[in-house]
CSV table of C-alpha atoms and ligand atoms in Angstrom, one decimal:
chain,number,residue,atom,x,y,z
I,1,MET,CA,3.5,-9.6,-40.1
I,2,PRO,CA,1.2,-7.4,-38.9
I,3,ASP,CA,-2.8,-8.9,-38.6
I,4,THR,CA,-4.5,-8.1,-42.4
I,5,ASN,CA,-7.9,-10.1,-40.3
I,6,PRO,CA,-10.4,-6.5,-39.7
I,7,ILE,CA,-12.4,-8.9,-37.4
I,8,ASP,CA,-10.3,-10.1,-34.5
I,9,PRO,CA,-11.1,-14.1,-34.0
I,10,VAL,CA,-11.0,-14.4,-30.5
I,11,LEU,CA,-13.6,-11.6,-30.3
I,12,LEU,CA,-16.1,-13.7,-32.9
I,13,ASP,CA,-15.4,-16.8,-31.4
I,14,ARG,CA,-16.2,-15.6,-27.7
I,15,LEU,CA,-20.1,-13.8,-29.9
I,16,ALA,CA,-20.4,-17.2,-31.3
I,17,GLU,CA,-20.1,-19.2,-27.5
I,18,VAL,CA,-22.7,-15.9,-26.4
I,19,ALA,CA,-24.9,-17.1,-29.3
I,20,ILE,CA,-25.1,-20.7,-28.0
I,21,LYS,CA,-24.7,-19.8,-24.0
I,22,VAL,CA,-26.5,-17.3,-23.2
I,23,GLY,CA,-28.7,-16.2,-26.5
I,24,LEU,CA,-29.9,-20.0,-27.5
I,25,GLN,CA,-28.9,-21.7,-23.7
I,26,LEU,CA,-28.8,-25.1,-26.7
I,27,GLN,CA,-30.0,-28.0,-25.0
I,28,GLU,CA,-28.2,-31.6,-25.0
I,29,GLY,CA,-30.0,-33.6,-28.2
I,30,GLN,CA,-31.8,-30.1,-29.7
I,31,ASP,CA,-31.7,-29.4,-33.4
I,32,LEU,CA,-30.2,-25.8,-34.7
I,33,VAL,CA,-32.0,-24.0,-37.5
I,34,LEU,CA,-29.3,-21.5,-37.8
I,35,THR,CA,-30.3,-18.8,-41.1
I,36,ALA,CA,-26.9,-16.0,-42.2
I,37,PRO,CA,-25.9,-13.4,-45.4
I,38,LEU,CA,-23.0,-16.1,-47.0
I,39,ALA,CA,-20.9,-13.3,-45.5
I,40,ALA,CA,-20.7,-14.5,-41.8
I,41,LEU,CA,-20.1,-17.8,-42.5
I,42,PRO,CA,-17.0,-17.0,-40.1
I,43,LEU,CA,-19.5,-16.8,-37.5
I,44,VAL,CA,-21.5,-19.4,-38.2
I,45,ARG,CA,-18.4,-21.9,-38.5
I,46,ARG,CA,-17.3,-20.7,-35.4
I,47,ILE,CA,-21.8,-20.9,-33.9
I,48,ALA,CA,-21.9,-24.1,-35.4
I,49,GLU,CA,-18.4,-25.5,-32.6
I,50,HIS,CA,-19.9,-24.2,-30.0
I,51,ALA,CA,-23.3,-25.6,-30.2
I,52,TYR,CA,-22.2,-29.3,-31.2
I,53,LYS,CA,-19.6,-28.7,-28.0
I,54,ALA,CA,-23.2,-28.3,-26.1
I,55,GLY,CA,-23.8,-31.3,-27.8
I,56,ALA,CA,-26.8,-30.2,-31.3
I,57,GLY,CA,-28.0,-33.1,-32.9
I,58,ILE,CA,-28.4,-31.3,-36.0
I,59,VAL,CA,-26.9,-28.0,-37.2
I,60,GLN,CA,-28.5,-27.2,-39.8
I,61,PRO,CA,-27.2,-23.8,-41.5
I,62,ILE,CA,-29.6,-21.9,-44.6
I,63,PHE,CA,-28.0,-19.0,-46.6
I,64,SER,CA,-28.9,-15.7,-48.3
I,65,ASP,CA,-26.5,-14.9,-50.9
I,66,GLU,CA,-26.2,-11.3,-51.7
I,67,GLU,CA,-25.8,-11.4,-56.4
I,68,ILE,CA,-28.4,-14.2,-55.8
I,69,THR,CA,-30.5,-12.1,-54.5
I,70,LEU,CA,-29.6,-9.2,-56.9
I,71,ALA,CA,-30.4,-12.0,-59.7
I,72,ARG,CA,-34.1,-12.7,-58.7
I,73,TYR,CA,-34.7,-8.5,-59.1
I,74,ARG,CA,-33.0,-8.4,-62.5
I,75,ASN,CA,-33.8,-11.5,-64.0
I,76,ALA,CA,-37.0,-13.2,-62.6
I,77,HIS,CA,-39.8,-13.7,-64.4
I,78,ASP,CA,-42.2,-11.3,-62.6
I,79,LEU,CA,-44.7,-14.4,-60.7
I,80,SER,CA,-41.7,-15.2,-59.2
I,81,PHE,CA,-42.1,-12.1,-57.0
I,82,ASP,CA,-45.8,-12.9,-55.4
I,83,ARG,CA,-44.0,-16.3,-54.4
I,84,ALA,CA,-41.8,-17.4,-51.4
I,85,ALA,CA,-40.0,-21.0,-50.8
I,86,ASP,CA,-42.9,-22.2,-48.9
I,87,TRP,CA,-42.1,-25.4,-48.2
I,88,LEU,CA,-38.3,-24.3,-47.1
I,89,PHE,CA,-41.0,-22.0,-44.4
I,90,GLU,CA,-43.1,-25.6,-43.7
I,91,GLY,CA,-39.9,-26.9,-42.9
I,92,MET,CA,-38.3,-24.4,-40.3
I,93,GLY,CA,-42.0,-25.1,-38.7
I,94,LYS,CA,-42.2,-28.6,-38.9
I,95,ALA,CA,-37.5,-28.2,-36.9
I,96,PHE,CA,-39.3,-25.5,-34.2
I,97,GLY,CA,-43.0,-28.0,-33.3
I,98,ALA,CA,-39.7,-30.7,-32.8
I,99,ASN,CA,-38.3,-27.8,-30.6
I,100,ALA,CA,-35.3,-27.0,-32.4
I,101,ALA,CA,-33.9,-24.0,-31.1
I,102,ARG,CA,-33.5,-20.9,-34.1
I,103,LEU,CA,-30.0,-18.3,-34.6
I,104,ALA,CA,-30.0,-16.1,-37.2
I,105,ILE,CA,-27.5,-13.9,-37.9
I,106,SER,CA,-28.8,-10.5,-38.9
I,107,ALA,CA,-26.4,-8.8,-40.9
I,108,GLU,CA,-27.6,-7.8,-44.5
I,109,ASN,CA,-26.5,-4.9,-46.3
I,110,PRO,CA,-29.5,-2.9,-45.3
I,111,MET,CA,-29.9,-0.9,-48.7
I,112,LEU,CA,-29.5,-4.5,-51.0
I,113,LEU,CA,-32.7,-3.4,-52.8
I,114,ALA,CA,-32.4,0.3,-53.3
I,115,GLY,CA,-33.3,1.2,-56.5
I,116,GLN,CA,-34.7,-2.1,-57.1
I,117,ASP,CA,-39.2,-1.9,-57.8
I,118,VAL,CA,-39.8,-1.0,-55.0
I,119,GLU,CA,-42.9,-2.6,-55.8
I,120,LYS,CA,-41.7,-6.1,-56.6
I,121,VAL,CA,-40.2,-5.3,-53.4
I,122,SER,CA,-43.1,-5.3,-51.4
I,123,ARG,CA,-44.8,-7.7,-53.0
I,124,ALA,CA,-41.9,-10.4,-51.7
I,125,ASN,CA,-41.7,-9.7,-48.9
I,126,ARG,CA,-45.9,-9.9,-49.0
I,127,ALA,CA,-45.4,-13.6,-49.8
I,128,THR,CA,-42.3,-14.1,-48.2
I,129,SER,CA,-44.5,-13.1,-44.9
I,130,ARG,CA,-46.8,-14.7,-45.3
I,131,ALA,CA,-44.8,-18.3,-46.1
I,132,TYR,CA,-42.9,-17.4,-43.1
I,133,LYS,CA,-46.3,-16.9,-41.0
I,134,PRO,CA,-47.0,-20.5,-39.5
I,135,ALA,CA,-43.5,-20.8,-38.2
I,136,LEU,CA,-42.3,-17.2,-37.1
I,137,GLU,CA,-46.3,-17.5,-35.6
I,138,LYS,CA,-43.8,-20.6,-32.6
I,139,ILE,CA,-40.9,-17.0,-32.6
I,140,THR,CA,-43.9,-15.0,-31.8
I,141,GLY,CA,-45.3,-17.0,-29.4
I,142,PHE,CA,-41.7,-18.7,-27.9
I,143,ASP,CA,-42.6,-22.1,-28.1
I,144,ILE,CA,-39.0,-22.5,-28.7
I,145,ASN,CA,-35.7,-20.8,-27.1
I,146,TRP,CA,-34.0,-18.2,-29.8
I,147,ASN,CA,-31.9,-16.0,-30.9
I,148,ILE,CA,-30.4,-12.5,-33.3
I,149,VAL,CA,-26.7,-11.3,-33.3
I,150,SER,CA,-24.8,-9.8,-35.7
I,151,TYR,CA,-21.8,-10.2,-37.9
I,152,PRO,CA,-19.3,-7.6,-39.7
I,153,ASN,CA,-20.5,-8.2,-43.1
I,154,PRO,CA,-19.4,-5.5,-45.3
I,155,SER,CA,-21.0,-4.5,-47.6
I,156,TRP,CA,-23.0,-3.5,-44.5
I,157,ALA,CA,-19.9,-2.0,-42.8
I,158,ARG,CA,-19.4,0.1,-46.1
I,159,LEU,CA,-22.7,2.1,-45.5
I,160,VAL,CA,-22.6,2.5,-41.7
I,161,PHE,CA,-18.7,4.0,-42.4
I,162,PRO,CA,-18.6,5.1,-45.8
I,163,ASP,CA,-16.1,7.0,-45.1
I,164,ASP,CA,-13.4,4.5,-44.4
I,165,PRO,CA,-11.3,1.7,-46.4
I,166,GLU,CA,-13.1,-1.5,-46.6
I,167,ALA,CA,-11.4,-3.3,-44.3
I,168,VAL,CA,-11.1,-0.1,-41.4
I,169,ALA,CA,-15.4,0.2,-41.5
I,170,VAL,CA,-15.8,-4.2,-41.0
I,171,LYS,CA,-13.0,-3.1,-38.3
I,172,LYS,CA,-15.0,-0.1,-36.7
I,173,LEU,CA,-18.2,-2.4,-36.6
I,174,ALA,CA,-16.7,-5.5,-35.7
I,175,THR,CA,-15.7,-4.1,-32.6
I,176,ALA,CA,-18.8,-1.6,-32.8
I,177,ILE,CA,-21.0,-5.7,-32.8
I,178,PHE,CA,-18.7,-6.9,-30.4
I,179,ALA,CA,-19.3,-3.7,-27.1
I,180,ALA,CA,-22.5,-3.9,-27.8
I,181,SER,CA,-22.8,-7.8,-27.1
I,182,ARG,CA,-20.5,-7.6,-24.8
I,183,VAL,CA,-17.7,-9.8,-25.7
I,184,ASP,CA,-15.2,-7.3,-25.4
I,185,VAL,CA,-15.0,-8.1,-21.8
I,186,ASP,CA,-12.7,-10.9,-19.6
I,187,ASP,CA,-15.9,-12.6,-18.5
I,188,PRO,CA,-19.1,-12.1,-21.2
I,189,ILE,CA,-21.0,-14.9,-19.2
I,190,GLY,CA,-21.1,-13.3,-16.4
I,191,ALA,CA,-21.6,-9.5,-17.4
I,192,TRP,CA,-25.1,-11.2,-19.4
I,193,SER,CA,-25.9,-12.3,-16.3
I,194,ALA,CA,-25.8,-9.0,-14.4
I,195,HIS,CA,-27.0,-7.0,-17.3
I,196,ASN,CA,-30.4,-9.7,-17.8
I,197,ALA,CA,-30.7,-8.2,-14.0
I,198,ARG,CA,-30.2,-4.5,-14.0
I,199,LEU,CA,-33.3,-5.4,-17.0
I,200,LYS,CA,-35.2,-7.3,-14.6
I,201,ASP,CA,-35.2,-4.7,-12.3
I,202,ARG,CA,-36.6,-2.7,-14.8
I,203,TRP,CA,-40.3,-4.4,-15.5
I,204,THR,CA,-40.2,-5.6,-11.8
I,205,TRP,CA,-40.8,-2.5,-11.2
I,206,LEU,CA,-43.3,-1.4,-14.5
I,207,ASN,CA,-44.7,-5.0,-13.7
I,208,GLY,CA,-45.3,-3.7,-9.8
I,209,GLN,CA,-46.9,0.1,-11.2
I,210,ALA,CA,-49.0,-1.5,-13.4
I,211,PHE,CA,-49.6,1.3,-15.6
I,212,SER,CA,-52.2,1.5,-18.1
I,213,ALA,CA,-50.7,4.1,-20.3
I,214,LEU,CA,-47.7,5.3,-21.0
I,215,HIS,CA,-48.3,9.7,-22.2
I,216,TYR,CA,-44.7,11.1,-23.9
I,217,THR,CA,-44.3,14.3,-24.6
I,218,GLY,CA,-41.5,15.9,-26.5
I,219,PRO,CA,-40.2,18.1,-29.8
I,220,GLY,CA,-43.6,17.1,-33.0
I,221,THR,CA,-44.8,14.1,-30.0
I,222,ASP,CA,-47.3,14.3,-27.5
I,223,LEU,CA,-49.3,10.9,-27.6
I,224,THR,CA,-50.5,8.3,-25.3
I,225,ILE,CA,-50.2,4.5,-25.8
I,226,GLY,CA,-52.5,3.1,-23.3
I,227,LEU,CA,-51.4,-1.2,-22.5
I,228,ALA,CA,-53.0,-4.3,-23.3
I,229,ASP,CA,-54.9,-5.3,-20.5
I,230,GLY,CA,-53.0,-8.3,-18.7
I,231,HIS,CA,-50.0,-6.3,-20.9
I,232,ARG,CA,-46.8,-7.5,-18.5
I,233,TRP,CA,-42.8,-6.3,-19.2
I,234,LYS,CA,-40.2,-8.5,-20.1
I,235,GLY,CA,-36.6,-7.6,-21.1
I,236,GLY,CA,-33.6,-9.5,-21.6
I,237,ALA,CA,-33.8,-13.3,-20.7
I,238,SER,CA,-36.8,-15.1,-20.6
I,239,GLU,CA,-38.2,-18.8,-20.8
I,240,ALA,CA,-39.3,-20.0,-24.0
I,241,LYS,CA,-42.7,-21.9,-23.5
I,242,ASN,CA,-40.1,-24.9,-24.2
I,243,GLY,CA,-38.7,-24.6,-20.6
I,244,ILE,CA,-35.6,-22.5,-21.5
I,245,THR,CA,-33.8,-19.7,-20.5
I,246,CYS,CA,-32.9,-17.6,-23.2
I,247,ASN,CA,-31.5,-13.9,-24.3
I,248,PRO,CA,-33.8,-14.1,-27.8
I,249,ASN,CA,-31.7,-10.5,-29.2
I,250,ILE,CA,-27.8,-9.5,-28.3
I,251,PRO,CA,-27.3,-7.3,-28.3
I,252,THR,CA,-30.8,-5.9,-26.4
I,253,GLU,CA,-31.6,-2.8,-24.1
I,254,GLU,CA,-34.6,-2.4,-24.1
I,255,VAL,CA,-37.9,-2.9,-21.1
I,256,PHE,CA,-40.8,-3.6,-23.9
I,257,THR,CA,-44.8,-4.5,-23.5
I,258,THR,CA,-47.6,-5.1,-25.5
I,259,PRO,CA,-50.3,-1.8,-26.7
I,260,HIS,CA,-53.1,-2.2,-26.3
I,261,LYS,CA,-54.6,-1.4,-30.6
I,262,ASP,CA,-57.6,0.4,-29.8
I,263,ARG,CA,-55.7,3.1,-27.3
I,264,VAL,CA,-52.8,5.0,-29.0
I,265,SER,CA,-53.9,8.8,-30.1
I,266,GLY,CA,-51.6,11.4,-30.4
I,267,THR,CA,-48.2,12.8,-32.8
I,268,VAL,CA,-45.6,10.8,-33.1
I,269,ARG,CA,-42.4,11.8,-34.5
I,270,SER,CA,-39.8,9.9,-35.4
I,271,THR,CA,-36.1,10.7,-34.0
I,272,LYS,CA,-33.6,8.5,-36.1
I,273,PRO,CA,-34.0,7.0,-39.6
I,274,LEU,CA,-36.3,3.7,-40.7
I,275,SER,CA,-33.7,1.6,-43.1
I,276,HIS,CA,-36.7,-0.5,-44.3
I,277,ASN,CA,-36.6,-2.4,-47.7
I,278,GLY,CA,-33.5,-0.8,-49.3
I,279,THR,CA,-34.8,2.8,-48.4
I,280,LEU,CA,-34.0,5.3,-45.6
I,281,ILE,CA,-37.4,6.7,-44.3
I,282,THR,CA,-36.7,9.9,-42.4
I,283,ASP,CA,-38.7,12.5,-40.5
I,284,ILE,CA,-42.1,10.2,-39.8
I,285,ALA,CA,-44.8,12.0,-38.6
I,286,VAL,CA,-47.7,10.4,-37.3
I,287,LYS,CA,-51.6,11.2,-35.8
I,288,PHE,CA,-53.2,8.0,-33.8
I,289,GLU,CA,-56.9,7.8,-32.9
I,290,MET,CA,-58.4,4.8,-31.3
I,291,GLY,CA,-55.0,3.4,-32.2
I,292,ARG,CA,-54.8,3.5,-35.8
I,293,ILE,CA,-52.6,5.6,-37.8
I,294,VAL,CA,-55.1,8.3,-39.4
I,295,GLU,CA,-52.7,10.5,-40.8
I,296,ALA,CA,-48.4,9.9,-41.8
I,297,HIS,CA,-45.7,11.8,-43.6
I,298,ALA,CA,-41.8,11.4,-43.8
I,299,THR,CA,-38.9,13.3,-45.6
I,300,LYS,CA,-38.3,10.8,-47.5
I,301,GLY,CA,-39.7,7.1,-47.9
I,302,ALA,CA,-43.4,8.6,-47.7
I,303,ASP,CA,-44.0,6.2,-50.1
I,304,VAL,CA,-42.2,3.3,-49.0
I,305,PHE,CA,-43.7,3.8,-45.6
I,306,ASN,CA,-47.4,4.0,-46.9
I,307,LYS,CA,-47.0,1.5,-48.3
I,308,LEU,CA,-45.7,-1.2,-45.3
I,309,LEU,CA,-49.1,0.3,-43.5
I,310,ASP,CA,-51.1,-0.9,-46.4
I,311,THR,CA,-49.6,-4.2,-46.0
I,312,ASP,CA,-52.7,-6.0,-43.6
I,313,GLU,CA,-55.4,-3.8,-41.3
I,314,GLY,CA,-53.1,-4.7,-38.4
I,315,ALA,CA,-50.2,-2.3,-40.0
I,316,ARG,CA,-51.6,0.7,-39.2
I,317,ARG,CA,-51.5,0.0,-35.3
I,318,ILE,CA,-48.8,-0.2,-32.6
I,319,GLY,CA,-47.8,-4.2,-31.4
I,320,GLU,CA,-44.8,-3.4,-28.7
I,321,VAL,CA,-43.7,-0.3,-26.5
I,322,ALA,CA,-40.3,-0.3,-25.6
I,323,LEU,CA,-38.2,2.0,-23.2
I,324,VAL,CA,-34.9,2.7,-23.6
I,325,PRO,CA,-32.5,4.7,-21.5
I,326,HIS,CA,-30.7,7.2,-24.0
I,327,SER,CA,-27.7,6.5,-21.9
I,328,SER,CA,-27.6,3.1,-23.6
I,329,PRO,CA,-23.9,2.2,-24.5
I,330,ILE,CA,-25.6,2.2,-28.3
I,331,SER,CA,-27.1,4.7,-27.6
I,332,GLN,CA,-23.8,7.5,-26.9
I,333,SER,CA,-21.8,5.1,-30.1
I,334,GLY,CA,-23.5,7.7,-32.4
I,335,ILE,CA,-23.6,5.7,-34.5
I,336,LEU,CA,-26.6,5.0,-37.2
I,337,PHE,CA,-26.6,0.9,-37.8
I,338,TYR,CA,-29.7,1.0,-40.0
I,339,ASN,CA,-30.3,-2.3,-38.5
I,340,THR,CA,-32.8,-3.0,-36.0
I,341,LEU,CA,-31.8,-4.9,-33.9
I,342,PHE,CA,-28.7,-1.6,-33.1
I,343,ASP,CA,-30.8,0.7,-33.9
I,344,GLU,CA,-33.6,-0.4,-31.7
I,345,ASN,CA,-32.0,-0.7,-28.8
I,346,ALA,CA,-30.9,3.1,-29.4
I,347,ALA,CA,-33.7,4.7,-28.6
I,348,SER,CA,-37.3,3.8,-26.9
I,349,HIS,CA,-40.3,3.0,-30.0
I,350,ILE,CA,-43.0,1.2,-30.6
I,351,ALA,CA,-42.9,-1.2,-33.9
I,352,LEU,CA,-45.8,-1.1,-36.1
I,353,GLY,CA,-47.8,-4.7,-36.6
I,354,GLN,CA,-47.4,-8.4,-34.7
I,355,CYS,CA,-47.7,-8.4,-30.7
I,356,TYR,CA,-45.0,-10.4,-28.4
I,357,ALA,CA,-47.9,-12.9,-26.9
I,358,ASP,CA,-45.5,-13.6,-24.1
I,359,CYS,CA,-45.6,-9.8,-22.9
I,360,PHE,CA,-49.7,-11.2,-21.8
I,361,ILE,CA,-49.8,-12.4,-18.3
I,362,GLY,CA,-49.8,-16.2,-19.6
I,363,GLY,CA,-49.7,-15.4,-22.4
I,364,THR,CA,-47.8,-18.1,-23.6
I,365,LYS,CA,-51.1,-19.9,-22.8
I,366,LEU,CA,-53.5,-18.0,-25.0
I,367,THR,CA,-55.8,-18.4,-27.5
I,368,GLN,CA,-55.2,-15.8,-30.4
I,369,ASP,CA,-58.3,-14.7,-30.1
I,370,GLU,CA,-58.3,-13.9,-25.9
I,371,ILE,CA,-54.6,-12.2,-27.0
I,372,ALA,CA,-56.8,-10.0,-30.0
I,373,SER,CA,-59.5,-9.4,-27.0
I,374,ARG,CA,-57.1,-8.2,-24.5
I,375,GLY,CA,-55.9,-5.5,-27.4
I,376,GLY,CA,-53.2,-8.2,-28.8
I,377,ASN,CA,-52.5,-6.3,-32.8
I,378,SER,CA,-52.1,-8.5,-35.7
I,379,SER,CA,-49.9,-8.2,-37.9
I,380,LEU,CA,-48.2,-9.9,-41.1
I,381,ILE,CA,-45.4,-7.4,-40.0
I,382,HIS,CA,-43.2,-6.0,-37.0
I,383,VAL,CA,-41.0,-3.1,-37.5
I,384,ASP,CA,-39.2,-1.4,-35.1
I,385,TRP,CA,-39.5,3.2,-34.6
I,386,MET,CA,-37.5,5.0,-32.7
I,387,ILE,CA,-39.3,7.5,-30.4
I,388,GLY,CA,-36.9,8.7,-27.8
I,389,SER,CA,-34.1,11.1,-27.1
I,390,GLY,CA,-32.8,12.9,-25.0
I,391,GLU,CA,-35.9,15.5,-24.9
I,392,ILE,CA,-38.3,13.2,-24.9
I,393,ASP,CA,-40.5,12.3,-21.4
I,394,ILE,CA,-42.8,9.8,-20.4
I,395,ASP,CA,-45.4,9.3,-17.5
I,396,GLY,CA,-46.5,6.4,-16.2
I,397,ILE,CA,-50.8,6.9,-16.1
I,398,GLY,CA,-52.9,4.5,-13.1
I,399,ALA,CA,-55.6,2.9,-13.9
I,400,ASP,CA,-57.2,5.6,-11.1
I,401,GLY,CA,-55.7,8.8,-14.2
I,402,SER,CA,-52.8,9.3,-11.6
I,403,ARG,CA,-48.8,10.3,-13.4
I,404,THR,CA,-45.6,8.6,-12.3
I,405,ALA,CA,-42.3,9.9,-14.1
I,406,VAL,CA,-40.8,6.9,-15.6
I,407,MET,CA,-38.0,8.8,-17.9
I,408,ARG,CA,-37.3,12.4,-17.7
I,409,LYS,CA,-34.8,13.5,-20.6
I,410,GLY,CA,-34.4,10.6,-21.8
I,411,GLU,CA,-33.7,8.6,-18.4
I,412,TRP,CA,-35.1,6.7,-15.9
I,413,ALA,CA,-36.5,8.9,-14.1
K,501,LIG,ZN1,-38.0,-3.5,-29.8
K,502,LIG,ZN1,-39.9,-5.2,-32.0
């Protein structure tokens, strides 16, 4: 019999094992809250098995379904779009407060809501962001161990490989996910420790340099990003406040820190399209003054991008700066995934909106006010977009104004 399953079951099982053992380091007795699109059920089942083998208390999946999401946009009363399932997010917050781990399977069709009323999509997102905020803060504040992995959802695969029949597209996306997640090697867990060690070398060097700003130059880009006071660089594995060392993103290639929300100036152009709420936003060009975006252009999706910037005051400022070499395997694959988990690991990027408290020295103990006074941004959104390429040079600027080469032509200098 020919093998008709386009997703290799052995590699899928390894991905589940890596999510539990490397991504979460799930502990004996820990509960697990898991969100996933229904299409990812085969991976959810493998994850649940590895979670219980690792001693999980309760594994609770929460599924979403594309047809049910669309049914809302097609049929729901207008009032529905200013609401969210508050009780669900309260329950998640309660679970995290009781030290449950969090695992998300990121595999949605990024174009699902293309063609729906932009206003309704943005209202629904805002309502969800508001309802989710208290629970999300336990994740962004790194109270608990959390992890995101991916799955080759057919509706997503068709978008990434539009010229292939569905089974071929799924197989190609599965292969790309397994390779980027380092589970296509004999010893994935060993491969992850080696990768984490390499990332640690990078952030250790950056922390030693203690730059006060980074200066980016390239086509359409002349940007100075001041770094937050007391910032620290991170990447790969890190320890959550609950004492568990986890790998939040699988895959991951970035080292990142918190910029100063008031000290960003100059112009920058996006180097890859940003997929947001079913809209592809291309050729973003923005101008920053004192940390704030004062001009924004895009060839396509400008209205969606401007709506995003209007979410709240913090949406016009950045909360993350991340360095990724142009030679990263995801970048070299040449695939545009339309999914931040992958695309942000293909290029150096910045994120509009919320900062990570954990990117401050002693950050997990700082209050919101202390984070703000050090330059940490606050917003309902956190949206990454790519500004790195093989044509970008980055200098680190010391407190005394000295310049050190950080990246040349997109590679570590
Ligand atoms: Zn990032
Ligand atoms: Zn980010």
